[in-house]
Coordinates of C-alpha atoms in Angstrom, one line a residue:
M1 CA 36.0 -9.3 10.6
D2 CA 36.3 -5.8 12.2
L3 CA 33.7 -3.4 10.9
P4 CA 34.8 -0.1 12.6
N5 CA 32.2 2.3 11.1
C6 CA 28.6 2.3 12.3
E7 CA 25.5 4.4 12.1
V8 CA 22.0 4.2 13.4
L9 CA 19.2 4.5 10.8
G10 CA 15.9 6.2 11.3
N11 CA 15.0 6.5 15.0
G12 CA 16.9 3.4 16.0
A13 CA 15.0 0.9 13.9
M14 CA 18.2 -0.4 12.2
Q15 CA 21.9 0.0 12.3
V16 CA 24.6 -0.6 9.7
R17 CA 28.3 -1.3 10.2
W18 CA 30.8 -1.4 7.3
S19 CA 34.4 -1.5 6.3
L20 CA 36.0 -0.6 2.9
Q21 CA 38.8 -2.8 1.9
G22 CA 40.1 -2.0 -1.6
Q23 CA 37.2 -2.3 -4.0
D24 CA 35.2 -4.5 -1.6
L25 CA 32.6 -3.1 0.8
F26 CA 31.8 -5.3 3.8
V27 CA 28.5 -4.5 5.5
Q28 CA 26.6 -5.8 8.5
M29 CA 23.0 -4.6 9.0
K30 CA 20.9 -5.2 12.2
G31 CA 17.3 -4.8 12.8
R32 CA 14.5 -6.0 15.1
I33 CA 12.2 -8.0 12.8
A34 CA 9.8 -10.9 13.1
D35 CA 10.1 -14.1 11.1
S36 CA 7.4 -12.8 8.7
Q37 CA 9.3 -9.6 8.0
Y38 CA 12.3 -8.3 6.1
M39 CA 14.8 -5.5 6.5
A40 CA 16.5 -3.8 3.6
F41 CA 19.5 -1.4 3.2
G42 CA 21.1 0.1 0.1
I43 CA 21.9 3.0 -2.2
S44 CA 19.3 5.7 -3.0
G45 CA 17.9 5.8 -6.5
M46 CA 19.0 9.5 -6.8
Q47 CA 22.4 11.1 -6.1
N48 CA 21.0 14.3 -4.5
R49 CA 18.4 12.9 -2.1
V50 CA 16.7 9.8 -0.7
A51 CA 14.6 8.0 -3.3
M52 CA 13.2 4.5 -3.1
I53 CA 12.5 4.3 -6.8
G54 CA 15.6 3.3 -8.7
S55 CA 17.4 2.2 -5.5
D56 CA 19.8 -0.7 -5.2
V57 CA 19.3 -2.6 -2.0
T58 CA 20.1 -5.8 -0.1
V59 CA 17.0 -7.5 1.3
A60 CA 17.4 -9.8 4.3
R61 CA 15.1 -12.2 6.1
W62 CA 15.3 -15.0 8.6
D63 CA 14.1 -18.5 7.7
P64 CA 12.9 -20.1 10.9
E65 CA 12.5 -23.6 9.3
S66 CA 16.2 -23.8 8.3
G67 CA 17.4 -21.5 11.1
S68 CA 19.4 -19.5 8.6
V69 CA 19.6 -16.0 7.1
S70 CA 18.7 -15.2 3.5
A71 CA 19.9 -12.0 1.7
Q72 CA 19.5 -11.0 -2.0
D73 CA 20.3 -8.1 -4.3
Y74 CA 17.2 -6.1 -5.2
T75 CA 16.3 -3.3 -7.6
L76 CA 13.3 -1.1 -7.1
S77 CA 11.7 0.1 -10.4
S78 CA 8.4 1.0 -8.6
R79 CA 6.8 0.5 -5.2
Q80 CA 4.7 -2.4 -6.2
E81 CA 5.5 -6.1 -5.5
C82 CA 7.6 -7.8 -8.1
D83 CA 5.6 -9.1 -11.1
G84 CA 8.5 -10.7 -12.7
T85 CA 9.4 -7.6 -14.7
N86 CA 8.8 -4.5 -12.6
G87 CA 8.5 -3.5 -9.0
V88 CA 10.6 -4.5 -6.0
C89 CA 12.4 -7.4 -7.6
P90 CA 15.5 -9.6 -7.0
D91 CA 18.1 -8.7 -9.6
A92 CA 18.3 -12.4 -10.6
E93 CA 14.6 -12.4 -11.6
I94 CA 14.9 -9.5 -14.0
R95 CA 18.0 -10.5 -15.9
G96 CA 20.5 -9.1 -13.5
G97 CA 23.2 -10.7 -11.4
E98 CA 23.4 -11.6 -7.7
S99 CA 26.1 -9.0 -6.7
I100 CA 26.3 -9.7 -2.9
Q101 CA 28.0 -12.5 -1.1
V102 CA 26.4 -13.5 2.2
L103 CA 29.1 -14.0 4.9
G104 CA 26.8 -15.0 7.7
G105 CA 23.9 -14.1 9.9
T106 CA 22.2 -14.7 13.2
K107 CA 19.0 -13.9 15.0
T108 CA 19.1 -13.3 18.8
D109 CA 16.5 -11.7 21.0
G110 CA 14.5 -10.7 18.0
V111 CA 17.4 -8.9 16.3
L112 CA 18.5 -10.1 12.9
S113 CA 22.2 -9.6 12.0
V114 CA 23.3 -10.1 8.4
S115 CA 26.8 -9.7 7.0
F116 CA 27.6 -9.5 3.3
R117 CA 30.2 -8.3 0.8
R118 CA 29.8 -6.4 -2.5
R119 CA 32.0 -4.6 -4.9
I120 CA 31.7 -0.8 -5.0
N121 CA 31.4 -1.2 -8.8
T122 CA 29.9 -4.6 -9.6
G123 CA 29.7 -4.1 -13.3
D124 CA 26.1 -5.3 -13.2
R125 CA 23.6 -3.2 -15.2
L126 CA 21.1 -3.1 -12.3
D127 CA 23.6 -2.1 -9.6
L128 CA 24.6 1.4 -8.6
V129 CA 28.2 2.4 -8.4
I130 CA 29.4 3.6 -4.9
N131 CA 31.8 6.5 -4.6
P132 CA 33.5 5.9 -1.3
N133 CA 34.9 9.4 -1.1
S134 CA 31.6 11.3 -1.3
D135 CA 28.5 11.3 0.8
T136 CA 26.1 8.7 -0.6
F137 CA 22.3 8.9 0.1
V138 CA 21.1 5.6 1.5
V139 CA 17.7 3.9 1.8
W140 CA 16.4 1.4 4.3
A141 CA 13.1 -0.2 5.3
I142 CA 11.4 -2.8 7.5
G143 CA 8.2 -4.5 6.4
P144 CA 6.1 -7.7 5.9
L145 CA 6.9 -10.5 3.5
N146 CA 4.4 -11.7 0.9
E147 CA 3.5 -15.4 0.3
R148 CA 6.6 -15.7 -2.0
G149 CA 8.9 -14.5 0.7
Q150 CA 9.5 -11.2 -1.0
P151 CA 9.0 -7.7 0.3
S152 CA 5.4 -6.6 0.3
K153 CA 5.4 -3.1 1.6
H154 CA 7.2 -1.2 4.4
Y155 CA 5.7 0.0 7.6
Q156 CA 4.8 3.6 8.3
N157 CA 7.8 5.4 9.8
Q158 CA 10.0 2.4 9.2
H159 CA 11.8 3.5 6.0
A160 CA 14.2 6.2 4.7
T161 CA 12.6 9.6 4.1
V162 CA 13.5 12.8 2.3
Q163 CA 13.1 14.6 5.6
Q164 CA 15.9 12.5 7.2
N165 CA 18.0 12.3 4.0
E166 CA 20.5 9.9 5.6
R167 CA 23.9 9.9 4.0
L168 CA 27.0 7.7 4.5
R169 CA 30.6 8.2 3.4
F170 CA 31.8 4.6 3.0
G171 CA 35.5 5.6 2.7
R172 CA 35.5 7.8 5.8
M173 CA 37.9 7.5 8.8
Q174 CA 36.7 5.0 11.5
V175 CA 33.7 6.3 13.4
D176 CA 31.4 4.2 15.5
N177 CA 28.1 6.0 16.3
C178 CA 26.1 2.9 17.4
P179 CA 25.0 1.9 20.9
V180 CA 26.9 -1.1 22.0
D181 CA 23.9 -2.9 23.4
F182 CA 21.9 -3.0 20.2
G183 CA 21.3 -6.7 19.5
R184 CA 21.8 -7.8 23.1
G185 CA 18.1 -7.7 24.0
A186 CA 18.0 -4.0 24.8
M187 CA 16.5 -1.3 22.5
P188 CA 18.7 1.7 21.6
P189 CA 17.6 5.1 23.0
G190 CA 14.5 6.5 21.2
A191 CA 14.0 3.4 19.1
V192 CA 10.8 3.0 17.1
V193 CA 9.3 -0.5 17.3
V194 CA 7.3 -1.8 14.4
Q195 CA 4.0 -3.7 14.8
G196 CA 3.8 -7.4 14.3
F197 CA 6.5 -8.9 16.6
P198 CA 5.9 -12.2 18.3
S199 CA 4.7 -12.0 21.9
G200 CA 7.6 -11.5 24.3
S201 CA 10.1 -10.4 21.7
T202 CA 9.7 -6.7 22.4
T203 CA 7.1 -4.1 23.3
Q204 CA 4.8 -2.2 20.9
T205 CA 4.6 1.5 20.4
A206 CA 1.2 3.2 20.9
R207 CA -0.5 3.7 17.5
P208 CA -2.9 6.5 16.8
S209 CA -6.6 5.7 16.9
S210 CA -7.8 4.9 13.4
W211 CA -10.6 6.8 11.6
R212 CA -13.9 5.1 11.8
Q213 CA -14.9 2.5 9.1
Q214 CA -17.2 4.0 6.5
Y215 CA -20.0 2.1 4.8
I216 CA -22.1 2.4 1.6
L217 CA -25.4 0.5 1.4
G218 CA -26.6 -0.8 -2.0
N219 CA -30.1 0.4 -1.3
E220 CA -28.8 4.0 -1.2
T221 CA -27.0 3.8 -4.5
S222 CA -26.3 1.0 -7.0
T223 CA -23.4 2.9 -8.7
F224 CA -19.9 3.4 -7.2
I225 CA -17.4 5.8 -8.6
A226 CA -13.9 4.4 -8.0
V227 CA -10.9 6.6 -8.1
I228 CA -7.4 6.3 -6.5
G229 CA -6.3 8.2 -3.4
P230 CA -3.7 8.3 -0.6
S231 CA -4.0 5.7 2.1
G232 CA -4.3 8.2 5.0
G233 CA -1.3 7.2 7.1
R234 CA -1.7 4.9 10.1
K235 CA -5.2 6.3 10.9
G236 CA -6.5 5.5 7.4
Y237 CA -6.4 2.3 5.4
S238 CA -3.9 0.4 7.7
G239 CA -5.7 1.5 10.9
I240 CA -9.2 0.7 9.5
T241 CA -8.4 -2.6 7.8
G242 CA -5.4 -3.8 9.8
K243 CA -3.6 -4.4 6.5
P244 CA -0.4 -2.9 5.1
T245 CA -0.5 -0.4 2.3
W246 CA 2.0 0.8 -0.3
G247 CA 0.4 4.3 -0.2
L248 CA -2.5 4.2 -2.6
V249 CA -6.0 2.8 -2.1
W250 CA -9.5 2.9 -3.6
Y251 CA -11.9 5.7 -2.9
L252 CA -15.5 4.8 -3.7
N253 CA -18.0 7.7 -3.9
G254 CA -15.5 9.9 -2.1
K255 CA -14.9 7.5 0.8
L256 CA -11.6 5.9 1.7
A257 CA -11.9 2.1 1.3
P258 CA -15.6 1.9 2.5
E259 CA -17.2 -1.4 3.2
L260 CA -20.0 -2.1 0.8
I261 CA -23.3 -3.7 2.0
L262 CA -25.0 -5.2 -1.0
R263 CA -28.1 -7.3 -1.5
R264 CA -28.0 -10.5 -3.5
G265 CA -29.8 -10.6 -6.7
Y266 CA -29.6 -6.8 -7.4
P267 CA -27.3 -5.3 -10.1
Y268 CA -24.5 -2.9 -9.2
R269 CA -22.2 -0.8 -11.3
F270 CA -18.6 0.3 -10.7
V271 CA -17.4 3.3 -12.7
V272 CA -13.6 2.9 -12.6
Y273 CA -11.0 5.6 -13.1
G274 CA -7.9 3.5 -12.3
G275 CA -5.7 4.0 -15.3
M276 CA -5.7 2.2 -18.6
Y277 CA -2.1 1.8 -19.6
P278 CA -0.3 -1.4 -18.4
Q279 CA 3.1 -0.1 -19.3
A280 CA 2.6 2.7 -16.7
L281 CA 2.2 0.2 -13.9
A282 CA 2.2 2.7 -11.0
K283 CA -0.9 4.2 -12.6
Y284 CA -2.6 1.0 -13.7
H285 CA -5.3 -0.2 -11.3
P286 CA -8.1 -2.2 -12.9
L287 CA -10.8 -3.0 -10.3
Y288 CA -12.1 -6.5 -9.8
I289 CA -14.2 -8.5 -7.3
T290 CA -12.5 -11.4 -5.6
S291 CA -12.6 -13.8 -2.7
D292 CA -9.0 -12.9 -1.8
S293 CA -8.7 -10.2 0.9
S294 CA -5.6 -8.7 -0.7
G295 CA -6.2 -9.0 -4.4
G296 CA -3.4 -8.4 -7.0
L297 CA -4.4 -11.3 -9.2
G298 CA -2.4 -10.1 -12.2
G299 CA 0.8 -10.1 -10.3
K300 CA 0.5 -13.6 -8.9
Y301 CA 2.0 -16.9 -10.1
P302 CA -0.6 -19.3 -11.7
V303 CA -0.5 -21.6 -8.6
D304 CA -1.6 -18.6 -6.5
Q305 CA -4.1 -17.4 -9.0
A306 CA -5.9 -20.7 -8.8
K307 CA -6.6 -20.2 -5.2
E308 CA -8.9 -17.1 -5.9
V309 CA -12.5 -17.0 -6.7
V310 CA -13.1 -14.1 -9.2
L311 CA -16.6 -12.8 -9.4
G312 CA -16.3 -9.7 -11.6
G313 CA -14.0 -7.4 -13.6
V314 CA -11.9 -10.1 -15.2
S315 CA -12.3 -12.2 -18.4
R316 CA -10.2 -15.1 -19.6
T317 CA -8.5 -15.7 -22.9
N318 CA -8.5 -18.9 -24.9
T319 CA -5.2 -19.8 -23.2
G320 CA -6.7 -19.3 -19.7
A321 CA -4.9 -16.0 -19.0
F322 CA -6.7 -13.4 -16.9
V323 CA -7.5 -10.1 -18.5
P324 CA -8.9 -7.1 -16.5
V325 CA -11.9 -5.3 -18.1
A326 CA -12.5 -2.3 -15.7
A327 CA -9.7 0.3 -15.8
G328 CA -10.4 3.6 -17.4
Q329 CA -8.7 7.0 -17.3
Y330 CA -6.5 7.7 -14.3
C331 CA -8.0 9.9 -11.6
A332 CA -6.6 10.3 -8.1
F333 CA -7.1 12.4 -5.0
A334 CA -3.8 14.1 -4.0
Q335 CA -2.9 15.5 -0.6
P336 CA -0.6 18.5 -0.1
S337 CA 3.0 17.6 0.2
T338 CA 3.2 19.1 3.7
S339 CA 0.1 17.2 5.0
D340 CA 0.5 14.5 7.7
P341 CA -2.6 12.3 7.8
D342 CA -1.9 11.2 11.3
T343 CA -2.6 14.7 12.6
F344 CA -6.2 14.7 11.5
T345 CA -8.9 13.5 13.9
S346 CA -11.2 12.2 11.3
F347 CA -11.3 11.2 7.6
E348 CA -13.8 14.0 7.0
E349 CA -11.3 16.6 8.2
Y350 CA -8.5 15.0 6.1
N351 CA -10.7 14.7 3.1
R352 CA -11.1 18.5 2.9
T353 CA -7.4 18.8 2.1
L354 CA -7.5 16.5 -1.0
T355 CA -7.8 17.6 -4.6
L356 CA -9.0 15.4 -7.4
R357 CA -6.7 15.2 -10.5
C358 CA -7.3 13.3 -13.7
D359 CA -4.7 12.7 -16.3
G360 CA -5.4 15.1 -19.1
G361 CA -8.2 16.8 -17.2
Q362 CA -8.8 19.9 -15.0
P363 CA -8.1 19.7 -11.2
G364 CA -11.3 18.8 -9.3
A365 CA -13.2 17.5 -12.3
L366 CA -14.0 14.0 -13.5
P367 CA -13.7 13.5 -17.3
G368 CA -17.2 12.0 -17.3
P369 CA -19.8 11.3 -17.3
D370 CA -18.2 7.9 -17.9
G371 CA -16.9 7.9 -21.5
A372 CA -13.3 7.6 -20.3
A373 CA -14.1 5.2 -17.4
G374 CA -13.9 1.5 -17.1
V375 CA -17.2 -0.1 -16.1
L376 CA -17.8 -3.2 -14.0
E377 CA -21.3 -4.5 -13.8
W378 CA -22.1 -7.2 -11.3
T379 CA -25.1 -8.9 -9.7
P380 CA -24.3 -10.9 -6.6
G381 CA -25.6 -14.4 -6.8
P382 CA -27.4 -16.6 -4.2
N383 CA -24.3 -18.8 -3.8
D384 CA -21.6 -16.1 -3.7
P385 CA -19.6 -16.0 -0.5
S386 CA -21.0 -13.6 2.1
T387 CA -17.7 -11.7 2.3
L388 CA -15.9 -10.6 -0.8
Y389 CA -13.5 -7.8 -1.7
Y390 CA -13.1 -5.1 -4.4
Q391 CA -9.4 -4.9 -5.2
C392 CA -6.8 -3.8 -7.7
F393 CA -5.9 -6.4 -10.4
M394 CA -2.2 -5.6 -10.4
H395 CA -1.5 -4.4 -6.8
K396 CA -2.4 -5.9 -3.4
D397 CA -4.3 -4.2 -0.6
M398 CA -5.9 -1.2 -2.2
G399 CA -9.5 -2.1 -1.7
W400 CA -11.7 -3.5 1.1
K401 CA -14.7 -5.5 2.0
I402 CA -18.1 -6.3 0.3
T403 CA -20.7 -7.9 2.6
L404 CA -23.6 -9.6 0.9
V405 CA -27.0 -9.8 2.6
N406 CA -30.4 -11.2 1.7
D407 CA -32.2 -8.4 3.5
Y408 CA -30.9 -5.0 4.6
R409 CA -32.5 -5.5 8.0
E410 CA -29.5 -7.8 8.6
T411 CA -27.4 -4.7 9.0
D412 CA -29.2 -3.7 12.2
A413 CA -26.6 -5.8 14.1
M414 CA -23.7 -3.7 12.8
P415 CA -22.9 -1.0 15.5
G416 CA -20.5 0.9 13.3
L417 CA -23.1 1.1 10.5
R418 CA -25.8 2.3 12.9
Q419 CA -23.5 5.1 14.1
Q420 CA -22.9 6.2 10.5
N421 CA -26.5 6.1 9.6
Q422 CA -27.2 8.9 12.1
Q423 CA -25.0 11.2 10.0
L424 CA -25.7 10.2 6.4
T425 CA -26.9 13.0 4.2
L426 CA -26.1 14.0 0.6
R427 CA -23.6 16.8 1.1
P428 CA -20.2 17.8 -0.2
T429 CA -17.1 17.6 2.0
A430 CA -15.9 21.2 1.4
A431 CA -12.3 21.6 0.2
N432 CA -10.0 24.4 1.1
N433 CA -9.9 25.5 -2.5
G434 CA -13.7 25.7 -2.8
R435 CA -13.9 22.4 -4.7
P436 CA -15.4 19.5 -2.7
S437 CA -13.3 16.4 -2.4
G438 CA -16.1 13.9 -2.1
F439 CA -19.7 13.3 -1.0
Y440 CA -21.8 11.1 1.1
P441 CA -24.8 9.1 -0.3
A442 CA -28.4 10.0 0.7
S443 CA -29.6 9.0 4.1
N444 CA -30.8 5.5 4.4
N445 CA -34.6 5.5 4.3
Q446 CA -35.1 2.0 2.7
R447 CA -33.5 -0.2 5.3
S448 CA -36.0 -3.0 4.7
G449 CA -34.6 -3.6 1.2
C450 CA -38.1 -4.5 -0.1
S451 CA -37.9 -2.2 -3.2
R452 CA -35.6 0.1 -5.1
T453 CA -36.1 3.8 -4.7
A454 CA -35.8 6.3 -7.5
I455 CA -32.2 7.1 -6.6
S456 CA -31.3 3.4 -7.1
E457 CA -33.1 3.2 -10.4
A458 CA -31.4 6.2 -11.8
S459 CA -28.2 5.9 -9.8
A460 CA -25.8 5.5 -12.7
S461 CA -26.5 8.9 -14.1
L462 CA -27.4 10.7 -10.9
V463 CA -24.3 9.7 -8.9
L464 CA -22.0 10.6 -11.8
F465 CA -23.7 13.9 -12.3
L466 CA -23.6 14.8 -8.6
F467 CA -20.0 13.7 -8.2
A468 CA -18.8 15.7 -11.2
F469 CA -21.0 18.7 -10.3
L470 CA -19.8 18.9 -6.7
L471 CA -16.1 18.5 -7.7
R472 CA -16.4 21.5 -10.1
H473 CA -18.0 23.9 -7.6

């Protein structure tokens, strides 16, 4: 079938062809993706600008086992992975209909091509109506698939943005603005290549150097204040951990996803401000401790939940259901709307631009000391795995690593930690508005781990007091 209209999306990451025939819209989308990735294209969730939330998209992937293409109709009620009710969900899973008809697809030289048909007004309650005679804001994305073969997140710079505000008029006169060699092994001019392609399929773009990994040692403090914050672009969470992110991560004691070094047999306390209302899922982030590097226990199917070892922050009902116990009031660091994390040379520099906001509270102030917080108390046991993770119960990849040791002298072999220890002092990270955005723990003067210092014994009250005091001044 002839599809005479074509436009390049983003900076050449995808292209879309289409033809309007009566009430039917025929679409072909192309993108360079690995077998473990998806590409998506559809209608914006808002009529006057690009918006992922509320959008109506077609998600396509390649199945290497069957050698065939798969495409489904999706609705985005939030940015999280689908939990069976909310998130990035196939319409068929949330009581909607499958409104697209796949016409065919191929994958050649790393380029996936998918053709499908849909009505401009499907009549389905989850689908958006397309007006072919007006400019329609569209959304697109490329990202990794989760273990269920559904979209996990999208890559940085591989999705529609408000700045680009891409629009298409589906009923326009025939115009082909696409390079003819896209899909024949050559990249279109200026194309942006996502990370994660198989060797030999394409080249990789240079990625900015990540900020250094930050650490907190359990003999410096036994209390960790957990709030939500931005992921810090490609230099932040993704660059440090090598994991994808949907935009929000855990900040512990003012640090972006630090690695915790904790000693077995000693008690630790997490004071959690992650949101307490499950119905507001985008602001509901109970913290728990798990063997799974990505977390998200509450959004998994039972067969996947059984694969995790949960060590704290979760209880079980009589029926065996998992229930999180450490949530609390919602507090999050926010960055200015004009801020680009990738332009900052260090997290410390980026951190000065952040402002703490708590629901129902004053900017820069915790609601504390901890009456509105969730609390997780945990003592690592002698048989616990050496590597664990603090993560969000409902969303994947928001936290990071916990390393358990028997003696803090074991950390002498960690070069990144040695570098940080030369700089550790208790001091605020001054914010532009005069309110510090975080703090660093006291310098490590008990590396032997033989005894607890006064700051460890009184850490629960002292850390909360210092954190709240610094954020108010």
